[in-house]
Amino acid sequence: MEKKAAIRHQVNQALEALTEKTHAKWSFEIAMHLISSTYWKKAKMIAFTISRGREVDTYYLIRKAWEEGKRVVVPRANFKTKCMTFYEITRFDHLEDRPYCLKEPMVEFCQPINHDEIDLVIVPGLAFDKNGYRLGFGGGFYDRFLPTVDAITLSLAFPCQIVQTLPVEKHDQKIDHIISPFGFD
Ligand SMILES: Nc1ncnc2c1ncn2[C@@H]1O[C@H](COP(=O)(O)OP(=O)(O)O)[C@@H](O)[C@H]1O
Ligand SMILES: [Mg+2]
């Protein structure tokens, strides 16, 4: 869809324009809102992705989850089937560089987990709207994965990633809540 591509381009530009200082400050504020939420406190297993570039930082949150004795799982994408398998990681050394600047678990060191065990999914994305719709990076990976889990879904977003309404197609999945530096949306 051309409209989606245009929004992806626009949001990417806005993200690139964020200073390192703003990125760090807002990432920290978002982390504080998440960590103090009941969703976080209740979750024993959390699915994250490893943040890239100007995405909301997830390294801090993953360390925090480990400190609190939570289990952390991250996906490994199959680019042919456009499906993901989630593996538990216990250290960042067990990640490797993959296409699209992704850092993903090394299968020789990490165990795949059963999707049923995931309590909370931190869903990555480029843009989000007031109805909970999400614009991803264009692969449809989370649109395929989300219907297979019964977990709370949260997305972390900077103000430039939140728009009034996004173009939505039949396959697009909603997110339960969006967290911005100002709190839960
Ligand atoms: N559940 C699904 N089954 C089959 N194809 C899907 C599914 N979800 C998404 N797709 C396909 O994936 C592609 C990307 O979806 P899109 O929503 O544009 O990406 P994203 O969600 O990453 O922004 C589209 O061509 C779409 O038809
Ligand atoms: Mg989609």
Short mmCIF file of N, CA, C and O and ligand atoms in Angstrom, two decimals, residues 4 8 134-141 143-144 169 171-172, ligand 1:
data_model
loop_
_atom_site.label_atom_id
_atom_site.label_comp_id
_atom_site.label_asym_id
_atom_site.label_seq_id
_atom_site.Cartn_x
_atom_site.Cartn_y
_atom_site.Cartn_z
N LYS A 4 0.96 3.53 3.16
CA LYS A 4 1.78 3.00 4.26
C LYS A 4 3.25 3.33 4.00
O LYS A 4 3.96 3.75 4.93
N ARG A 8 5.77 5.41 6.43
CA ARG A 8 7.04 4.81 6.90
C ARG A 8 8.19 5.77 6.63
O ARG A 8 9.03 6.01 7.50
N ARG A 134 -1.16 -0.39 14.12
CA ARG A 134 0.29 -0.30 14.05
C ARG A 134 0.77 -0.40 12.62
O ARG A 134 0.25 -1.19 11.84
N LEU A 135 1.79 0.39 12.33
CA LEU A 135 2.46 0.29 11.04
C LEU A 135 3.84 -0.30 11.30
O LEU A 135 4.63 0.29 12.04
N GLY A 136 4.10 -1.47 10.74
CA GLY A 136 5.38 -2.13 10.97
C GLY A 136 6.40 -1.72 9.92
O GLY A 136 6.26 -0.67 9.27
N PHE A 137 7.38 -2.58 9.73
CA PHE A 137 8.47 -2.25 8.82
C PHE A 137 8.19 -2.79 7.41
O PHE A 137 9.03 -2.68 6.52
N GLY A 138 7.05 -3.41 7.24
CA GLY A 138 6.63 -3.80 5.90
C GLY A 138 6.68 -5.29 5.61
O GLY A 138 6.33 -5.73 4.52
N GLY A 139 7.08 -6.09 6.60
CA GLY A 139 7.15 -7.54 6.38
C GLY A 139 5.91 -8.28 6.82
O GLY A 139 5.70 -9.43 6.46
N GLY A 140 5.11 -7.64 7.63
CA GLY A 140 3.89 -8.30 8.15
C GLY A 140 4.19 -9.38 9.19
O GLY A 140 3.31 -10.19 9.52
N PHE A 141 5.42 -9.39 9.72
CA PHE A 141 5.80 -10.46 10.68
C PHE A 141 4.90 -10.49 11.92
O PHE A 141 4.44 -11.55 12.32
N ASP A 143 1.92 -9.15 12.21
CA ASP A 143 0.52 -9.43 11.84
C ASP A 143 0.29 -10.94 11.77
O ASP A 143 -0.80 -11.43 12.05
N ARG A 144 1.33 -11.69 11.41
CA ARG A 144 1.20 -13.15 11.38
C ARG A 144 1.35 -13.74 12.77
O ARG A 144 0.66 -14.68 13.12
N GLU A 169 -5.30 -2.48 6.78
CA GLU A 169 -5.75 -3.56 5.91
C GLU A 169 -6.30 -4.68 6.78
O GLU A 169 -6.08 -4.68 7.99
N HIS A 171 -5.54 -7.67 7.38
CA HIS A 171 -4.63 -8.52 8.17
C HIS A 171 -3.97 -7.78 9.33
O HIS A 171 -3.33 -8.39 10.16
N ASP A 172 -4.10 -6.43 9.38
CA ASP A 172 -3.39 -5.66 10.40
C ASP A 172 -3.95 -5.92 11.80
O ASP A 172 -5.16 -5.87 12.02
N1 LIG B 1 -1.60 -13.06 8.45
C1 LIG B 1 -1.10 -12.83 7.24
N2 LIG B 1 -1.15 -13.78 6.29
C2 LIG B 1 -0.64 -13.57 5.08
N3 LIG B 1 -0.05 -12.43 4.69
C3 LIG B 1 0.03 -11.45 5.58
C4 LIG B 1 -0.48 -11.59 6.90
N4 LIG B 1 -0.23 -10.46 7.57
C5 LIG B 1 0.41 -9.65 6.70
N5 LIG B 1 0.57 -10.22 5.50
C6 LIG B 1 1.21 -9.63 4.32
O1 LIG B 1 2.45 -9.04 4.70
C7 LIG B 1 2.70 -7.90 3.91
C8 LIG B 1 3.12 -6.74 4.78
O2 LIG B 1 2.05 -6.34 5.63
P1 LIG B 1 1.98 -4.86 6.21
O3 LIG B 1 0.82 -4.77 7.13
O4 LIG B 1 2.06 -3.89 5.08
O5 LIG B 1 3.37 -4.78 6.99
P2 LIG B 1 3.67 -4.31 8.47
O6 LIG B 1 2.60 -4.82 9.36
O7 LIG B 1 5.03 -4.90 8.72
O8 LIG B 1 3.67 -2.82 8.41
C9 LIG B 1 1.43 -7.60 3.14
O9 LIG B 1 1.66 -7.94 1.79
C10 LIG B 1 0.39 -8.50 3.76
O10 LIG B 1 -0.55 -8.93 2.84
#
